[in-house]
Amino acid sequence: MNDPVDLLEQDQVWCDREGAEHRISDMEPRYCRNVVRFLLRQAEAIVISAGLDMANVRMPDVDTEAYWSVERGMQTEMAEMTNDPVAWLLSTPLLTALIARGGRP
């Protein structure tokens, strides 16, 4: 689980580049701030990766309410991601947890 996009929707662990998982509640505040800085510098690349992940989501059958619901949700999410990648990233559970633990860099 070392792809930052995979980590964004959870608030328990950070996985470093070697693949080691770190419980956010056990991380030093300075390390949390460094991770936040790292992720914010990568915001546009993370948005591109997240968008590609969305493009590969298995969709419900076409012309069903479920399909249109998922489609609307994805369009809304993509608009938020691309309009302001940093604001979107800051709103994710992972960054919220890191900032709560370490403060804003």
CSV table of C-alpha atoms in Angstrom, one decimal:
chain,number,residue,atom,x,y,z
A,1,MET,CA,0.0,0.0,0.0
A,2,ASN,CA,2.7,2.5,-0.9
A,3,ASP,CA,0.7,4.4,-3.6
A,4,PRO,CA,-0.3,7.7,-2.0
A,5,VAL,CA,-3.6,7.6,-3.9
A,6,ASP,CA,-4.5,4.3,-2.2
A,7,LEU,CA,-3.8,5.9,1.2
A,8,LEU,CA,-5.8,9.1,0.8
A,9,GLU,CA,-9.1,7.7,1.9
A,10,GLN,CA,-8.0,6.4,5.2
A,11,ASP,CA,-6.6,8.1,8.3
A,12,GLN,CA,-4.7,5.4,10.2
A,13,VAL,CA,-1.4,4.8,8.5
A,14,TRP,CA,1.3,6.3,6.2
A,15,CYS,CA,3.3,3.9,4.0
A,16,ASP,CA,6.8,5.2,3.3
A,17,ARG,CA,8.7,4.7,0.1
A,18,GLU,CA,10.2,1.4,1.4
A,19,GLY,CA,6.7,0.1,2.0
A,20,ALA,CA,6.9,0.3,5.8
A,21,GLU,CA,3.6,1.3,7.4
A,22,HIS,CA,3.6,3.9,10.1
A,23,ARG,CA,0.6,4.4,12.4
A,24,ILE,CA,-0.2,8.1,12.2
A,25,SER,CA,-1.0,8.2,15.9
A,26,ASP,CA,2.6,7.0,16.6
A,27,MET,CA,4.4,9.3,14.1
A,28,GLU,CA,6.5,12.2,15.3
A,29,PRO,CA,4.7,15.5,14.6
A,30,ARG,CA,7.7,16.7,12.5
A,31,TYR,CA,7.5,13.5,10.3
A,32,CYS,CA,3.7,14.2,9.8
A,33,ARG,CA,4.5,17.7,8.6
A,34,ASN,CA,7.2,16.4,6.3
A,35,VAL,CA,4.8,13.9,4.8
A,36,VAL,CA,2.2,16.6,4.3
A,37,ARG,CA,4.8,18.8,2.5
A,38,PHE,CA,5.8,15.9,0.3
A,39,LEU,CA,2.2,15.2,-0.6
A,40,LEU,CA,1.4,18.8,-1.3
A,41,ARG,CA,4.4,19.1,-3.7
A,42,GLN,CA,3.0,16.0,-5.5
A,43,ALA,CA,-0.6,17.3,-5.6
A,44,GLU,CA,-1.0,17.6,-9.4
A,45,ALA,CA,0.6,14.1,-10.0
A,46,ILE,CA,-1.6,12.6,-7.3
A,47,VAL,CA,-4.7,14.1,-9.0
A,48,ILE,CA,-3.6,12.6,-12.3
A,49,SER,CA,-3.1,9.2,-10.7
A,50,ALA,CA,-6.4,9.4,-8.9
A,51,GLY,CA,-8.1,10.4,-12.1
A,52,LEU,CA,-6.6,7.4,-13.9
A,53,ASP,CA,-7.7,5.2,-11.0
A,54,MET,CA,-11.3,6.6,-11.4
A,55,ALA,CA,-11.2,5.9,-15.1
A,56,ASN,CA,-10.6,2.2,-14.3
A,57,VAL,CA,-13.5,1.8,-11.9
A,58,ARG,CA,-15.9,-0.9,-12.9
A,59,MET,CA,-19.2,0.9,-13.5
A,60,PRO,CA,-22.7,-0.4,-13.0
A,61,ASP,CA,-24.8,-1.3,-16.1
A,62,VAL,CA,-25.3,1.6,-18.4
A,63,ASP,CA,-28.6,3.5,-18.3
A,64,THR,CA,-29.4,2.5,-14.7
A,65,GLU,CA,-29.8,4.9,-11.8
A,66,ALA,CA,-26.7,3.3,-10.2
A,67,TYR,CA,-24.7,4.1,-13.3
A,68,TRP,CA,-25.8,7.8,-13.4
A,69,SER,CA,-25.2,8.1,-9.7
A,70,VAL,CA,-21.7,6.9,-9.9
A,71,GLU,CA,-21.1,9.0,-13.0
A,72,ARG,CA,-22.3,12.2,-11.3
A,73,GLY,CA,-20.2,11.4,-8.2
A,74,MET,CA,-17.1,10.9,-10.3
A,75,GLN,CA,-17.6,14.1,-12.3
A,76,THR,CA,-18.1,16.0,-9.1
A,77,GLU,CA,-14.9,14.5,-7.6
A,78,MET,CA,-12.9,15.1,-10.7
A,79,ALA,CA,-14.0,18.8,-10.8
A,80,GLU,CA,-12.9,19.3,-7.2
A,81,MET,CA,-9.6,17.5,-7.8
A,82,THR,CA,-8.7,19.4,-10.9
A,83,ASN,CA,-10.0,22.9,-9.9
A,84,ASP,CA,-7.8,23.0,-6.8
A,85,PRO,CA,-5.6,20.0,-6.4
A,86,VAL,CA,-4.1,21.3,-3.1
A,87,ALA,CA,-7.5,22.0,-1.5
A,88,TRP,CA,-8.8,18.6,-2.6
A,89,LEU,CA,-5.7,16.9,-1.2
A,90,LEU,CA,-6.0,18.8,2.1
A,91,SER,CA,-9.6,17.6,2.4
A,92,THR,CA,-8.7,13.9,2.3
A,93,PRO,CA,-8.8,11.7,5.4
A,94,LEU,CA,-5.0,11.0,5.2
A,95,LEU,CA,-4.0,14.7,5.2
A,96,THR,CA,-6.6,15.6,7.7
A,97,ALA,CA,-5.1,13.0,10.1
A,98,LEU,CA,-1.5,14.0,9.4
A,99,ILE,CA,-2.2,17.7,10.0
A,100,ALA,CA,-4.2,16.9,13.2
A,101,ARG,CA,-1.2,15.0,14.5
A,102,GLY,CA,1.6,17.3,13.3
A,103,GLY,CA,0.1,20.6,12.5
A,104,ARG,CA,0.1,22.4,9.2
A,105,PRO,CA,3.6,22.8,7.7
